Amino acid sequence: MRTNITFKEIDKGMREELKRAINKVATRQLEPLIEKLWKDRCRFAVQIESIPRKKLYSVSLRLHLAKKVLVCREEGHDLNRCLQAAIEDLKEQTEKYVSRIKKEDAWKRKVRRAQLRSLKAASDQGDFPEKEIYLDLIKSHIPQLQRVVRHELTYVRAKGDLPPDYPRIEDIVNKTLDRASKILKEKRPEISVQAWLIQIAFEVIAEEVARFRSQEGMDALEKGFSPLEFIPEDEIFEFYQPDEMLTIEELAAVSPYDSIPDESREEKERLLYLYRMLALLPSKWRQALNLIFLEKMPKVDTAEALKTDEKTIDEWLTNAEAFLREKMIEAGYEPPETGSCLDYLTVPA
């Protein structure tokens, strides 16, 4: 667990002693509660402030967990008492939250995953008239579906719209295929199979996001604050970086990244920077960019997958290009004089 301590109007001679006391509390009282669940993905933020005109001290503690931010504040004339009261409050909140997660979240996820496995088994083994047609339709498109789901889940998690360990790629793909088998007769002849499956996958992910946000909202109401209220915009990647299998760095570390010579360090850094900036794009812009530039999907299929028209796809790509070009300039990277900076993302044929 990382600890960040900031002081405002606090005597410099007191700061080192306060830091030692806070780090001791973090190590002995907080880490044992969370180490088995989120230790490496947590941050403990402390702000201690002196308010001279009120002759008060203010202590704010924030414990950033994988799915929630626990916050407590104390004010008073005695700094040590304020700090101790805030720590006790935070410890109590943490104990309650960890207890709830262990008792409730575990069995809920277990039940939902078992249900998804059952749905997949029903699709694989069930007997329905169109089964052979369905299997012939989808089997060649599953690898692409997995790539698209991985890409989308990575960015959704990086933005904090889903927890870092659920749903998995497998969960989304299985649910997508099961739903597709049930609505096979509703598939329009003019829509390609790949666009149809990706359209369903995006719907499934959107449902998971809505479900997670609803739960987060209920959690927030318990304490009366937004779980993202105290997270600065520029720290989104630090706090919400997904698990080892789904990171933005992992997405970038494939072609064309692998095709760039090791000595071309600036090119690799530029590509990784662009991948990170994709997380700041509206989801539809990012999805369109992924399907056209990385998956090489025709524009007409991309429009079908995103339930829009080709003109709108062009507008989204133009907006994404302008945004990324501006970000490149801000970061000191030279955008291309001709062509699009989106071409940097293109996997060589």
GROMACS .gro file of C-alpha atoms in nm:
model
  349
    1MET     CA    1   0.000   0.000   0.000
    2ARG     CA    2   0.134   0.338  -0.100
    3THR     CA    3   0.111   0.625   0.147
    4ASN     CA    4   0.106   0.992   0.048
    5ILE     CA    5   0.120   1.259   0.320
    6THR     CA    6   0.079   1.632   0.259
    7PHE     CA    7   0.097   1.922   0.504
    8LYS     CA    8  -0.045   2.274   0.493
    9GLU     CA    9   0.072   2.540   0.737
   10ILE     CA   10   0.226   2.272   0.963
   11ASP     CA   11   0.556   2.351   1.134
   12LYS     CA   12   0.840   2.175   0.951
   13GLY     CA   13   0.983   2.048   1.278
   14MET     CA   14   0.666   1.843   1.340
   15ARG     CA   15   0.639   1.687   0.996
   16GLU     CA   16   0.892   1.404   1.025
   17GLU     CA   17   0.748   1.284   1.355
   18LEU     CA   18   0.396   1.292   1.209
   19LYS     CA   19   0.510   1.099   0.901
   20ARG     CA   20   0.663   0.826   1.116
   21ALA     CA   21   0.347   0.797   1.325
   22ILE     CA   22   0.122   0.778   1.017
   23ASN     CA   23   0.339   0.520   0.841
   24LYS     CA   24   0.336   0.313   1.159
   25VAL     CA   25  -0.043   0.326   1.167
   26ALA     CA   26  -0.065   0.230   0.799
   27THR     CA   27   0.166  -0.068   0.847
   28ARG     CA   28   0.024  -0.200   1.173
   29GLN     CA   29  -0.346  -0.114   1.161
   30LEU     CA   30  -0.460  -0.077   0.800
   31GLU     CA   31  -0.244  -0.311   0.591
   32PRO     CA   32  -0.337  -0.625   0.790
   33LEU     CA   33  -0.703  -0.557   0.708
   34ILE     CA   34  -0.659  -0.526   0.334
   35GLU     CA   35  -0.342  -0.716   0.240
   36LYS     CA   36  -0.522  -1.029   0.120
   37LEU     CA   37  -0.766  -0.834  -0.095
   38TRP     CA   38  -0.616  -0.517  -0.238
   39LYS     CA   39  -0.282  -0.437  -0.072
   40ASP     CA   40  -0.089  -0.372  -0.394
   41ARG     CA   41  -0.373  -0.170  -0.548
   42CYS     CA   42  -0.441   0.064  -0.256
   43ARG     CA   43  -0.330   0.410  -0.162
   44PHE     CA   44  -0.351   0.581   0.175
   45ALA     CA   45  -0.367   0.961   0.138
   46VAL     CA   46  -0.330   1.192   0.438
   47GLN     CA   47  -0.367   1.569   0.452
   48ILE     CA   48  -0.292   1.760   0.773
   49GLU     CA   49  -0.366   2.130   0.782
   50SER     CA   50  -0.341   2.410   1.033
   51ILE     CA   51  -0.615   2.675   1.018
   52PRO     CA   52  -0.465   2.973   1.205
   53ARG     CA   53  -0.767   3.202   1.193
   54LYS     CA   54  -0.980   2.935   1.362
   55LYS     CA   55  -0.693   2.802   1.574
   56LEU     CA   56  -0.783   2.453   1.455
   57TYR     CA   57  -0.617   2.155   1.297
   58SER     CA   58  -0.783   1.958   1.017
   59VAL     CA   59  -0.701   1.594   0.937
   60SER     CA   60  -0.833   1.427   0.620
   61LEU     CA   61  -0.774   1.058   0.549
   62ARG     CA   62  -0.857   0.877   0.224
   63LEU     CA   63  -0.808   0.507   0.171
   64HIS     CA   64  -0.839   0.423  -0.200
   65LEU     CA   65  -0.944   0.062  -0.243
   66ALA     CA   66  -1.015  -0.127  -0.564
   67LYS     CA   67  -1.387  -0.045  -0.568
   68LYS     CA   68  -1.434   0.228  -0.311
   69VAL     CA   69  -1.277   0.530  -0.144
   70LEU     CA   70  -1.312   0.549   0.234
   71VAL     CA   71  -1.292   0.904   0.369
   72CYS     CA   72  -1.291   1.060   0.713
   73ARG     CA   73  -1.221   1.410   0.845
   74GLU     CA   74  -1.162   1.550   1.189
   75GLU     CA   75  -1.111   1.904   1.317
   76GLY     CA   76  -1.003   2.018   1.662
   77HIS     CA   77  -0.759   2.215   1.873
   78ASP     CA   78  -0.539   1.915   1.955
   79LEU     CA   79  -0.365   1.772   1.648
   80ASN     CA   80  -0.280   1.436   1.805
   81ARG     CA   81  -0.639   1.378   1.916
   82CYS     CA   82  -0.769   1.474   1.571
   83LEU     CA   83  -0.530   1.233   1.404
   84GLN     CA   84  -0.614   0.949   1.643
   85ALA     CA   85  -0.990   1.003   1.603
   86ALA     CA   86  -0.961   1.008   1.223
   87ILE     CA   87  -0.755   0.689   1.223
   88GLU     CA   88  -1.004   0.509   1.447
   89ASP     CA   89  -1.290   0.617   1.220
   90LEU     CA   90  -1.107   0.501   0.907
   91LYS     CA   91  -1.012   0.171   1.068
   92GLU     CA   92  -1.375   0.107   1.163
   93GLN     CA   93  -1.494   0.190   0.810
   94THR     CA   94  -1.231  -0.042   0.663
   95GLU     CA   95  -1.323  -0.331   0.893
   96LYS     CA   96  -1.691  -0.300   0.803
   97TYR     CA   97  -1.624  -0.275   0.430
   98VAL     CA   98  -1.380  -0.569   0.423
   99SER     CA   99  -1.625  -0.778   0.623
  100ARG     CA  100  -1.903  -0.702   0.380
  101ILE     CA  101  -1.688  -0.776   0.077
  102LYS     CA  102  -1.575  -1.110   0.218
  103LYS     CA  103  -1.922  -1.222   0.317
  104GLU     CA  104  -2.130  -1.085   0.031
  105ASP     CA  105  -1.921  -1.013  -0.276
  106ALA     CA  106  -1.755  -1.354  -0.278
  107TRP     CA  107  -2.070  -1.557  -0.302
  108LYS     CA  108  -2.238  -1.315  -0.543
  109ARG     CA  109  -1.948  -1.344  -0.789
  110LYS     CA  110  -1.933  -1.719  -0.741
  111VAL     CA  111  -2.302  -1.751  -0.821
  112ARG     CA  112  -2.282  -1.523  -1.125
  113ARG     CA  113  -1.979  -1.703  -1.267
  114ALA     CA  114  -2.145  -2.039  -1.215
  115GLN     CA  115  -2.449  -1.905  -1.397
  116LEU     CA  116  -2.237  -1.788  -1.690
  117ARG     CA  117  -2.066  -2.127  -1.712
  118SER     CA  118  -2.409  -2.288  -1.716
  119LEU     CA  119  -2.524  -2.055  -1.991
  120LYS     CA  120  -2.219  -2.141  -2.198
  121ALA     CA  121  -2.273  -2.513  -2.141
  122ALA     CA  122  -2.634  -2.475  -2.248
  123SER     CA  123  -2.523  -2.310  -2.572
  124ASP     CA  124  -2.253  -2.568  -2.634
  125GLN     CA  125  -2.459  -2.875  -2.552
  126GLY     CA  126  -2.816  -2.761  -2.594
  127ASP     CA  127  -3.029  -2.893  -2.873
  128PHE     CA  128  -3.189  -2.623  -3.085
  129PRO     CA  129  -3.266  -2.633  -3.459
  130GLU     CA  130  -3.022  -2.358  -3.560
  131LYS     CA  131  -2.731  -2.491  -3.353
  132GLU     CA  132  -2.515  -2.604  -3.646
  133ILE     CA  133  -2.582  -2.283  -3.835
  134TYR     CA  134  -2.498  -2.081  -3.526
  135LEU     CA  135  -2.169  -2.264  -3.461
  136ASP     CA  136  -2.064  -2.225  -3.823
  137LEU     CA  137  -2.143  -1.854  -3.803
  138ILE     CA  138  -1.948  -1.769  -3.489
  139LYS     CA  139  -1.649  -2.001  -3.460
  140SER     CA  140  -1.418  -1.806  -3.690
  141HIS     CA  141  -1.504  -1.475  -3.519
  142ILE     CA  142  -1.435  -1.573  -3.159
  143PRO     CA  143  -1.063  -1.470  -3.159
  144GLN     CA  144  -1.153  -1.120  -3.279
  145LEU     CA  145  -1.436  -1.100  -3.027
  146GLN     CA  146  -1.192  -1.184  -2.749
  147ARG     CA  147  -0.950  -0.911  -2.865
  148VAL     CA  148  -1.224  -0.648  -2.880
  149VAL     CA  149  -1.357  -0.744  -2.537
  150ARG     CA  150  -1.007  -0.734  -2.390
  151HIS     CA  151  -0.945  -0.389  -2.535
  152GLU     CA  152  -1.276  -0.250  -2.409
  153LEU     CA  153  -1.251  -0.405  -2.062
  154THR     CA  154  -0.900  -0.267  -2.021
  155TYR     CA  155  -1.012   0.092  -2.076
  156VAL     CA  156  -1.337   0.058  -1.883
  157ARG     CA  157  -1.139  -0.071  -1.585
  158ALA     CA  158  -0.871   0.197  -1.623
  159LYS     CA  159  -1.144   0.459  -1.586
  160GLY     CA  160  -1.280   0.292  -1.272
  161ASP     CA  161  -1.611   0.192  -1.433
  162LEU     CA  162  -1.560  -0.175  -1.340
  163PRO     CA  163  -1.372  -0.347  -1.058
  164PRO     CA  164  -1.024  -0.483  -1.142
  165ASP     CA  165  -1.113  -0.852  -1.128
  166TYR     CA  166  -1.468  -0.892  -1.259
  167PRO     CA  167  -1.605  -0.949  -1.517
  168ARG     CA  168  -1.328  -1.133  -1.696
  169ILE     CA  169  -1.283  -1.153  -2.072
  170GLU     CA  170  -1.417  -1.508  -2.055
  171ASP     CA  171  -1.731  -1.392  -1.871
  172ILE     CA  172  -1.817  -1.127  -2.130
  173VAL     CA  173  -1.744  -1.353  -2.429
  174ASN     CA  174  -1.951  -1.639  -2.285
  175LYS     CA  175  -2.245  -1.415  -2.209
  176THR     CA  176  -2.221  -1.259  -2.555
  177LEU     CA  177  -2.227  -1.596  -2.729
  178ASP     CA  178  -2.513  -1.719  -2.516
  179ARG     CA  179  -2.720  -1.410  -2.594
  180ALA     CA  180  -2.635  -1.437  -2.962
  181SER     CA  181  -2.761  -1.798  -2.969
  182LYS     CA  182  -3.096  -1.686  -2.827
  183ILE     CA  183  -3.152  -1.400  -3.072
  184LEU     CA  184  -3.010  -1.567  -3.382
  185LYS     CA  185  -3.344  -1.537  -3.563
  186GLU     CA  186  -3.345  -1.161  -3.497
  187LYS     CA  187  -3.013  -1.103  -3.673
  188ARG     CA  188  -3.062  -0.886  -3.979
  189PRO     CA  189  -2.915  -1.041  -4.297
  190GLU     CA  190  -2.732  -0.721  -4.390
  191ILE     CA  191  -2.527  -0.702  -4.069
  192SER     CA  192  -2.202  -0.900  -4.068
  193VAL     CA  193  -2.147  -1.164  -3.802
  194GLN     CA  194  -1.845  -0.985  -3.658
  195ALA     CA  195  -2.035  -0.655  -3.626
  196TRP     CA  196  -2.333  -0.837  -3.472
  197LEU     CA  197  -2.124  -1.016  -3.208
  198ILE     CA  198  -1.926  -0.702  -3.119
  199GLN     CA  199  -2.250  -0.504  -3.090
  200ILE     CA  200  -2.382  -0.759  -2.840
  201ALA     CA  201  -2.050  -0.763  -2.649
  202PHE     CA  202  -2.057  -0.383  -2.608
  203GLU     CA  203  -2.415  -0.411  -2.480
  204VAL     CA  204  -2.311  -0.674  -2.225
  205ILE     CA  205  -2.018  -0.460  -2.104
  206ALA     CA  206  -2.245  -0.154  -2.079
  207GLU     CA  207  -2.486  -0.355  -1.863
  208GLU     CA  208  -2.201  -0.462  -1.633
  209VAL     CA  209  -2.088  -0.098  -1.602
  210ALA     CA  210  -2.442   0.015  -1.520
  211ARG     CA  211  -2.473  -0.260  -1.258
  212PHE     CA  212  -2.140  -0.166  -1.101
  213ARG     CA  213  -2.222   0.205  -1.098
  214SER     CA  214  -2.555   0.132  -0.934
  215GLN     CA  215  -2.383  -0.065  -0.659
  216GLU     CA  216  -2.119   0.208  -0.618
  217GLY     CA  217  -2.395   0.465  -0.589
  218MET     CA  218  -2.560   0.268  -0.310
  219ASP     CA  219  -2.225   0.237  -0.133
  220ALA     CA  220  -2.171   0.612  -0.163
  221LEU     CA  221  -2.511   0.692  -0.018
  222GLU     CA  222  -2.415   0.507   0.298
  223LYS     CA  223  -2.143   0.768   0.367
  224GLY     CA  224  -2.292   1.060   0.175
  225PHE     CA  225  -2.012   1.122  -0.075
  226SER     CA  226  -1.912   1.023  -0.425
  227PRO     CA  227  -1.644   0.750  -0.439
  228LEU     CA  228  -1.458   0.952  -0.702
  229GLU     CA  229  -1.499   1.287  -0.530
  230PHE     CA  230  -1.148   1.304  -0.393
  231ILE     CA  231  -0.958   1.152  -0.688
  232PRO     CA  232  -0.784   1.416  -0.904
  233GLU     CA  233  -0.838   1.367  -1.276
  234ASP     CA  234  -0.468   1.321  -1.346
  235GLU     CA  235  -0.450   1.028  -1.101
  236ILE     CA  236  -0.703   0.808  -1.283
  237PHE     CA  237  -0.436   0.570  -1.412
  238GLU     CA  238  -0.264   0.545  -1.074
  239PHE     CA  239  -0.570   0.442  -0.877
  240TYR     CA  240  -0.762   0.244  -1.135
  241GLN     CA  241  -0.497   0.050  -1.319
  242PRO     CA  242  -0.648  -0.294  -1.385
  243ASP     CA  243  -0.497  -0.631  -1.300
  244GLU     CA  244  -0.186  -0.778  -1.466
  245MET     CA  245  -0.374  -0.934  -1.756
  246LEU     CA  246  -0.565  -0.619  -1.847
  247THR     CA  247  -0.337  -0.316  -1.848
  248ILE     CA  248  -0.296  -0.040  -2.100
  249GLU     CA  249   0.075  -0.124  -2.114
  250GLU     CA  250  -0.010  -0.480  -2.215
  251LEU     CA  251  -0.231  -0.353  -2.497
  252ALA     CA  252   0.047  -0.132  -2.625
  253ALA     CA  253   0.306  -0.409  -2.600
  254VAL     CA  254   0.186  -0.579  -2.919
  255SER     CA  255   0.225  -0.483  -3.283
  256PRO     CA  256   0.308  -0.223  -3.389
  257TYR     CA  257   0.490  -0.179  -3.054
  258ASP     CA  258   0.683  -0.504  -3.094
  259SER     CA  259   0.782  -0.411  -3.448
  260ILE     CA  260   0.956  -0.092  -3.329
  261PRO     CA  261   1.333  -0.145  -3.283
  262ASP     CA  262   1.457  -0.126  -2.924
  263GLU     CA  263   1.675   0.171  -3.009
  264SER     CA  264   1.369   0.373  -3.116
  265ARG     CA  265   1.275   0.448  -2.756
  266GLU     CA  266   1.094   0.771  -2.838
  267GLU     CA  267   0.862   0.590  -3.081
  268LYS     CA  268   0.773   0.333  -2.816
  269GLU     CA  269   0.711   0.603  -2.557
  270ARG     CA  270   0.494   0.793  -2.804
  271LEU     CA  271   0.285   0.485  -2.881
  272LEU     CA  272   0.237   0.403  -2.513
  273TYR     CA  273   0.138   0.764  -2.449
  274LEU     CA  274  -0.126   0.745  -2.723
  275TYR     CA  275  -0.267   0.425  -2.577
  276ARG     CA  276  -0.296   0.594  -2.239
  277MET     CA  277  -0.469   0.895  -2.391
  278LEU     CA  278  -0.732   0.666  -2.544
  279ALA     CA  279  -0.869   0.625  -2.192
  280LEU     CA  280  -0.966   0.993  -2.194
  281LEU     CA  281  -1.172   0.965  -2.512
  282PRO     CA  282  -1.550   0.919  -2.502
  283SER     CA  283  -1.620   0.546  -2.524
  284LYS     CA  284  -1.778   0.561  -2.871
  285TRP     CA  285  -1.479   0.747  -3.016
  286ARG     CA  286  -1.241   0.492  -2.866
  287GLN     CA  287  -1.449   0.196  -2.983
  288ALA     CA  288  -1.467   0.330  -3.338
  289LEU     CA  289  -1.093   0.393  -3.341
  290ASN     CA  290  -1.020   0.042  -3.215
  291LEU     CA  291  -1.244  -0.132  -3.467
  292ILE     CA  292  -1.121   0.062  -3.770
  293PHE     CA  293  -0.750   0.115  -3.696
  294LEU     CA  294  -0.665  -0.191  -3.488
  295GLU     CA  295  -0.922  -0.451  -3.597
  296LYS     CA  296  -0.929  -0.331  -3.960
  297MET     CA  297  -1.306  -0.352  -3.973
  298PRO     CA  298  -1.482  -0.186  -4.267
  299LYS     CA  299  -1.652   0.139  -4.178
  300VAL     CA  300  -1.995  -0.003  -4.259
  301ASP     CA  301  -1.943  -0.289  -4.010
  302THR     CA  302  -1.806  -0.052  -3.748
  303ALA     CA  303  -2.118   0.162  -3.783
  304GLU     CA  304  -2.337  -0.147  -3.737
  305ALA     CA  305  -2.142  -0.259  -3.432
  306LEU     CA  306  -2.181   0.084  -3.271
  307LYS     CA  307  -2.544   0.131  -3.383
  308THR     CA  308  -2.480   0.444  -3.583
  309ASP     CA  309  -2.405   0.552  -3.942
  310GLU     CA  310  -2.081   0.597  -4.135
  311LYS     CA  311  -2.103   0.977  -4.124
  312THR     CA  312  -2.107   0.970  -3.745
  313ILE     CA  313  -1.812   0.730  -3.744
  314ASP     CA  314  -1.617   0.983  -3.954
  315GLU     CA  315  -1.706   1.260  -3.706
  316TRP     CA  316  -1.594   1.051  -3.410
  317LEU     CA  317  -1.262   0.969  -3.575
  318THR     CA  318  -1.206   1.334  -3.668
  319ASN     CA  319  -1.272   1.440  -3.310
  320ALA     CA  320  -1.045   1.166  -3.174
  321GLU     CA  321  -0.770   1.272  -3.413
  322ALA     CA  322  -0.794   1.638  -3.303
  323PHE     CA  323  -0.792   1.542  -2.935
  324LEU     CA  324  -0.492   1.307  -2.962
  325ARG     CA  325  -0.297   1.551  -3.179
  326GLU     CA  326  -0.344   1.821  -2.916
  327LYS     CA  327  -0.236   1.585  -2.639
  328MET     CA  328   0.075   1.487  -2.835
  329ILE     CA  329   0.176   1.850  -2.872
  330GLU     CA  330   0.114   1.914  -2.500
  331ALA     CA  331   0.340   1.619  -2.413
  332GLY     CA  332   0.617   1.736  -2.645
  333TYR     CA  333   0.565   1.479  -2.922
  334GLU     CA  334   0.575   1.593  -3.283
  335PRO     CA  335   0.251   1.499  -3.462
  336PRO     CA  336   0.282   1.382  -3.824
  337GLU     CA  337   0.303   1.661  -4.082
  338THR     CA  338   0.091   1.457  -4.321
  339GLY     CA  339  -0.160   1.188  -4.246
  340SER     CA  340  -0.317   1.113  -3.910
  341CYS     CA  341  -0.165   1.055  -3.569
  342LEU     CA  342  -0.409   0.761  -3.553
  343ASP     CA  343  -0.185   0.591  -3.809
  344TYR     CA  344   0.068   0.540  -3.526
  345LEU     CA  345  -0.176   0.289  -3.379
  346THR     CA  346  -0.212   0.089  -3.699
  347VAL     CA  347  -0.081  -0.266  -3.691
  348PRO     CA  348   0.142  -0.321  -3.997
  349ALA     CA  349   0.005  -0.571  -4.248
   0.00000   0.00000   0.00000
